[in-house]
Amino acid sequence: MTQSSRKPPSVIAIYPGSFDPITNGHLDLIDRGSRMFDRLIVSILRNDSKEPLFDVEERTEMLREVVQVYPNVEVDAFDGLLVDHAAAHSATVLLRGIRAISDYEYELQMALMNRRLRPSIETVFMMAHEMYSFISSRLVKEVFGLGGNISGLVPPSVEVRMHRRMSKSKHKGA
Ligand code: PNS
């Protein structure tokens, strides 16, 4: 085993995603990740092709509000390759959650591609908590947009922002 392949004295993990918006499923992973790694950096993808509900600045604010209770968790945004972003932070772990078998194929592809790009960075998967395994940002937005109750699916501060966003767009449309 070479010196560089040994466990670093401090393990830094990146938890990447779109977080549009952050759900209680994401928050559960952050909570558990914060207890596994010395530092956990929640990194929002900037150059996403999807039309977001919240821009990156709003998503950063929302995430910072909910992770402020964790002293070893930070939030940032990134462009380009995830593994380059991880290396720039000296992170050796990419943290991802798996909810169901349907997530597996996409996650496997990404993990193997990321390993090919930078073999020194390991993807670590955590199984989503069974209470949250049906939650996705996409479904939260859909249910909310159709007038459904999303309380308990996202942090309360996020729910408030979603209601504010909804009344703003209604106001604009009126
Ligand atoms: O929350 P998401 O949308 O499932 O997160 C996807 C994310 C951000 C992890 C993924 O799209 C990503 O890593 N994008 C960065 C670009 C990249 O590195 N692509 C090649 C690796 S597969």
mmCIF file of C-alpha atoms and ligand atoms in Angstrom:
data_model
loop_
_atom_site.group_PDB
_atom_site.id
_atom_site.type_symbol
_atom_site.label_atom_id
_atom_site.label_comp_id
_atom_site.label_asym_id
_atom_site.label_seq_id
_atom_site.Cartn_x
_atom_site.Cartn_y
_atom_site.Cartn_z
ATOM 1 C CA MET A 1 0.000 0.000 0.000
ATOM 2 C CA THR A 2 1.422 3.378 -0.976
ATOM 3 C CA GLN A 3 1.501 6.316 1.415
ATOM 4 C CA SER A 4 -1.101 8.194 -0.675
ATOM 5 C CA SER A 5 -3.599 5.325 -0.545
ATOM 6 C CA ARG A 6 -3.698 5.307 3.262
ATOM 7 C CA LYS A 7 -6.645 6.799 5.110
ATOM 8 C CA PRO A 8 -6.152 10.553 5.392
ATOM 9 C CA PRO A 9 -6.044 11.911 8.978
ATOM 10 C CA SER A 10 -9.219 13.846 8.288
ATOM 11 C CA VAL A 11 -11.837 12.417 5.926
ATOM 12 C CA ILE A 12 -13.616 15.046 3.830
ATOM 13 C CA ALA A 13 -16.759 13.986 1.968
ATOM 14 C CA ILE A 14 -18.730 15.792 -0.701
ATOM 15 C CA TYR A 15 -22.489 15.298 -0.827
ATOM 16 C CA PRO A 16 -23.412 16.517 -4.332
ATOM 17 C CA GLY A 17 -26.815 17.118 -5.828
ATOM 18 C CA SER A 18 -29.349 19.518 -7.285
ATOM 19 C CA PHE A 19 -31.224 20.061 -3.982
ATOM 20 C CA ASP A 20 -34.103 21.851 -5.753
ATOM 21 C CA PRO A 21 -35.289 21.943 -3.014
ATOM 22 C CA ILE A 22 -33.624 20.102 -0.148
ATOM 23 C CA THR A 23 -35.950 17.415 1.247
ATOM 24 C CA ASN A 24 -36.044 15.641 4.600
ATOM 25 C CA GLY A 25 -34.464 12.673 2.828
ATOM 26 C CA HIS A 26 -31.416 14.810 1.946
ATOM 27 C CA LEU A 27 -31.340 16.194 5.474
ATOM 28 C CA ASP A 28 -31.351 12.701 6.965
ATOM 29 C CA LEU A 29 -28.341 11.809 4.822
ATOM 30 C CA ILE A 30 -26.551 15.002 5.896
ATOM 31 C CA ASP A 31 -27.271 14.174 9.547
ATOM 32 C CA ARG A 32 -25.878 10.655 9.218
ATOM 33 C CA GLY A 33 -22.977 11.786 7.005
ATOM 34 C CA SER A 34 -21.971 14.436 9.530
ATOM 35 C CA ARG A 35 -21.425 11.643 12.060
ATOM 36 C CA MET A 36 -19.311 9.546 9.663
ATOM 37 C CA PHE A 37 -16.950 12.114 8.174
ATOM 38 C CA ASP A 38 -14.735 14.801 9.662
ATOM 39 C CA ARG A 39 -16.062 17.364 7.183
ATOM 40 C CA LEU A 40 -19.067 17.107 4.932
ATOM 41 C CA ILE A 41 -19.463 19.575 2.069
ATOM 42 C CA VAL A 42 -22.924 19.736 0.528
ATOM 43 C CA SER A 43 -22.265 20.815 -3.059
ATOM 44 C CA ILE A 44 -24.964 22.143 -5.353
ATOM 45 C CA LEU A 45 -24.576 21.544 -9.074
ATOM 46 C CA ARG A 46 -24.525 24.917 -10.850
ATOM 47 C CA ASN A 47 -24.605 24.076 -14.551
ATOM 48 C CA ASP A 48 -27.724 21.944 -14.464
ATOM 49 C CA SER A 49 -29.734 21.757 -17.686
ATOM 50 C CA LYS A 50 -33.030 21.377 -15.783
ATOM 51 C CA GLU A 51 -35.127 24.530 -15.236
ATOM 52 C CA PRO A 52 -34.905 24.950 -11.442
ATOM 53 C CA LEU A 53 -37.618 26.162 -9.063
ATOM 54 C CA PHE A 54 -34.997 27.892 -6.880
ATOM 55 C CA ASP A 55 -31.797 29.414 -8.243
ATOM 56 C CA VAL A 56 -28.442 28.273 -6.855
ATOM 57 C CA GLU A 57 -28.182 31.259 -4.480
ATOM 58 C CA GLU A 58 -31.602 30.481 -2.942
ATOM 59 C CA ARG A 59 -30.775 26.793 -2.670
ATOM 60 C CA THR A 60 -27.485 27.687 -0.960
ATOM 61 C CA GLU A 61 -29.358 29.895 1.547
ATOM 62 C CA MET A 62 -31.940 27.180 2.236
ATOM 63 C CA LEU A 63 -29.263 24.556 2.759
ATOM 64 C CA ARG A 64 -27.189 26.822 5.008
ATOM 65 C CA GLU A 65 -30.260 27.512 7.161
ATOM 66 C CA VAL A 66 -30.857 23.835 7.784
ATOM 67 C CA VAL A 67 -27.242 22.679 8.219
ATOM 68 C CA GLN A 68 -26.173 25.437 10.592
ATOM 69 C CA VAL A 69 -26.669 23.045 13.533
ATOM 70 C CA TYR A 70 -23.852 20.836 12.219
ATOM 71 C CA PRO A 71 -20.427 22.390 12.900
ATOM 72 C CA ASN A 72 -18.666 20.090 10.387
ATOM 73 C CA VAL A 73 -21.091 20.625 7.485
ATOM 74 C CA GLU A 74 -20.621 23.329 4.832
ATOM 75 C CA VAL A 75 -22.486 24.269 1.674
ATOM 76 C CA ASP A 76 -21.075 25.363 -1.668
ATOM 77 C CA ALA A 77 -21.829 25.170 -5.399
ATOM 78 C CA PHE A 78 -19.801 23.739 -8.247
ATOM 79 C CA ASP A 79 -19.444 23.750 -12.022
ATOM 80 C CA GLY A 80 -17.813 21.117 -14.183
ATOM 81 C CA LEU A 81 -16.710 17.689 -13.071
ATOM 82 C CA LEU A 82 -17.688 16.590 -9.594
ATOM 83 C CA VAL A 83 -14.405 14.720 -9.057
ATOM 84 C CA ASP A 84 -12.409 17.884 -9.865
ATOM 85 C CA HIS A 85 -14.481 19.815 -7.356
ATOM 86 C CA ALA A 86 -13.890 17.071 -4.773
ATOM 87 C CA ALA A 87 -10.140 17.045 -5.427
ATOM 88 C CA ALA A 88 -9.998 20.848 -5.093
ATOM 89 C CA HIS A 89 -11.358 20.384 -1.548
ATOM 90 C CA SER A 90 -9.044 17.411 -0.828
ATOM 91 C CA ALA A 91 -12.181 15.287 -0.437
ATOM 92 C CA THR A 92 -11.713 11.531 -0.762
ATOM 93 C CA VAL A 93 -15.371 10.519 -0.538
ATOM 94 C CA LEU A 94 -18.480 11.241 -2.589
ATOM 95 C CA LEU A 95 -21.601 10.561 -0.567
ATOM 96 C CA ARG A 96 -24.834 9.523 -2.319
ATOM 97 C CA GLY A 97 -28.122 8.156 -1.099
ATOM 98 C CA ILE A 98 -30.005 5.226 -2.601
ATOM 99 C CA ARG A 99 -33.756 5.087 -2.072
ATOM 100 C CA ALA A 100 -34.818 2.129 -4.163
ATOM 101 C CA ILE A 101 -33.458 -0.280 -6.752
ATOM 102 C CA SER A 102 -34.500 2.238 -9.434
ATOM 103 C CA ASP A 103 -31.776 4.622 -8.183
ATOM 104 C CA TYR A 104 -29.124 1.939 -8.432
ATOM 105 C CA GLU A 105 -28.444 1.912 -12.163
ATOM 106 C CA TYR A 106 -27.895 5.672 -12.447
ATOM 107 C CA GLU A 107 -25.819 5.735 -9.269
ATOM 108 C CA LEU A 108 -23.702 2.787 -10.376
ATOM 109 C CA GLN A 109 -22.973 4.464 -13.710
ATOM 110 C CA MET A 110 -21.970 7.712 -12.024
ATOM 111 C CA ALA A 111 -19.857 5.980 -9.391
ATOM 112 C CA LEU A 112 -17.983 3.941 -11.989
ATOM 113 C CA MET A 113 -17.447 6.973 -14.229
ATOM 114 C CA ASN A 114 -16.201 9.019 -11.290
ATOM 115 C CA ARG A 115 -13.871 6.172 -10.277
ATOM 116 C CA ARG A 116 -12.487 6.012 -13.813
ATOM 117 C CA LEU A 117 -11.909 9.768 -13.768
ATOM 118 C CA ARG A 118 -10.276 9.765 -10.312
ATOM 119 C CA PRO A 119 -9.634 6.355 -8.770
ATOM 120 C CA SER A 120 -8.484 7.945 -5.497
ATOM 121 C CA ILE A 121 -12.024 9.170 -4.761
ATOM 122 C CA GLU A 122 -14.457 6.625 -3.393
ATOM 123 C CA THR A 123 -18.259 6.825 -3.697
ATOM 124 C CA VAL A 124 -19.998 5.823 -0.484
ATOM 125 C CA PHE A 125 -23.706 4.946 -0.651
ATOM 126 C CA MET A 126 -26.111 5.173 2.231
ATOM 127 C CA MET A 127 -29.554 3.656 2.137
ATOM 128 C CA ALA A 128 -32.221 6.309 2.549
ATOM 129 C CA HIS A 129 -34.163 6.089 5.791
ATOM 130 C CA GLU A 130 -37.364 4.083 5.212
ATOM 131 C CA MET A 131 -39.392 7.107 6.416
ATOM 132 C CA TYR A 132 -38.034 9.154 3.525
ATOM 133 C CA SER A 133 -37.330 6.639 0.789
ATOM 134 C CA PHE A 134 -40.339 7.731 -1.303
ATOM 135 C CA ILE A 135 -39.415 11.432 -1.253
ATOM 136 C CA SER A 136 -37.794 13.209 -4.191
ATOM 137 C CA SER A 137 -37.439 16.925 -4.940
ATOM 138 C CA ARG A 138 -39.307 16.343 -8.215
ATOM 139 C CA LEU A 139 -42.350 14.785 -6.497
ATOM 140 C CA VAL A 140 -42.343 17.401 -3.728
ATOM 141 C CA LYS A 141 -42.563 20.145 -6.397
ATOM 142 C CA GLU A 142 -45.270 18.273 -8.289
ATOM 143 C CA VAL A 143 -47.427 17.642 -5.200
ATOM 144 C CA PHE A 144 -46.953 21.215 -3.986
ATOM 145 C CA GLY A 145 -47.769 22.653 -7.428
ATOM 146 C CA LEU A 146 -51.028 20.688 -7.433
ATOM 147 C CA GLY A 147 -52.033 21.932 -3.981
ATOM 148 C CA GLY A 148 -50.984 18.859 -1.958
ATOM 149 C CA ASN A 149 -49.625 18.936 1.580
ATOM 150 C CA ILE A 150 -45.810 18.718 1.687
ATOM 151 C CA SER A 151 -45.333 19.203 5.416
ATOM 152 C CA GLY A 152 -42.988 16.573 6.830
ATOM 153 C CA LEU A 153 -41.418 16.070 3.405
ATOM 154 C CA VAL A 154 -39.161 19.149 3.477
ATOM 155 C CA PRO A 155 -37.714 21.187 6.359
ATOM 156 C CA PRO A 156 -40.236 23.790 7.674
ATOM 157 C CA SER A 157 -38.069 26.718 6.440
ATOM 158 C CA VAL A 158 -38.158 25.260 2.921
ATOM 159 C CA GLU A 159 -41.926 24.838 3.071
ATOM 160 C CA VAL A 160 -42.245 28.515 4.022
ATOM 161 C CA ARG A 161 -40.109 29.525 1.042
ATOM 162 C CA MET A 162 -42.164 27.340 -1.287
ATOM 163 C CA HIS A 163 -45.389 28.986 -0.124
ATOM 164 C CA ARG A 164 -43.775 32.407 -0.551
ATOM 165 C CA ARG A 165 -42.635 31.455 -4.061
ATOM 166 C CA MET A 166 -46.113 30.211 -4.946
ATOM 167 C CA SER A 167 -47.883 33.373 -3.720
ATOM 168 C CA LYS A 168 -45.306 35.557 -5.545
ATOM 169 C CA SER A 169 -45.909 33.755 -8.844
ATOM 170 C CA LYS A 170 -49.713 33.892 -8.339
ATOM 171 C CA HIS A 171 -49.366 37.609 -7.669
ATOM 172 C CA LYS A 172 -47.300 38.053 -10.839
ATOM 173 C CA GLY A 173 -49.798 36.071 -12.877
ATOM 174 C CA ALA A 174 -52.781 38.069 -11.526
HETATM 175 O O1 PNS B 1 -29.406 15.469 -7.280
HETATM 176 P P1 PNS B 1 -28.945 14.885 -8.576
HETATM 177 O O2 PNS B 1 -29.520 15.682 -9.731
HETATM 178 O O3 PNS B 1 -29.212 13.431 -8.688
HETATM 179 O O4 PNS B 1 -27.333 15.061 -8.618
HETATM 180 C C1 PNS B 1 -26.596 14.701 -9.751
HETATM 181 C C2 PNS B 1 -25.117 15.118 -9.640
HETATM 182 C C3 PNS B 1 -24.981 16.584 -9.283
HETATM 183 C C4 PNS B 1 -24.451 14.287 -8.569
HETATM 184 C C5 PNS B 1 -24.454 14.807 -11.017
HETATM 185 O O5 PNS B 1 -25.230 15.344 -12.029
HETATM 186 C C6 PNS B 1 -23.024 15.325 -11.133
HETATM 187 O O6 PNS B 1 -22.144 14.887 -10.449
HETATM 188 N N1 PNS B 1 -22.814 16.305 -12.038
HETATM 189 C C7 PNS B 1 -21.523 16.923 -12.242
HETATM 190 C C8 PNS B 1 -20.948 16.618 -13.619
HETATM 191 C C9 PNS B 1 -20.082 15.397 -13.616
HETATM 192 O O7 PNS B 1 -19.121 15.290 -12.877
HETATM 193 N N2 PNS B 1 -20.421 14.423 -14.504
HETATM 194 C C10 PNS B 1 -19.667 13.218 -14.718
HETATM 195 C C11 PNS B 1 -19.769 12.232 -13.581
HETATM 196 S S1 PNS B 1 -20.990 11.043 -13.756
#
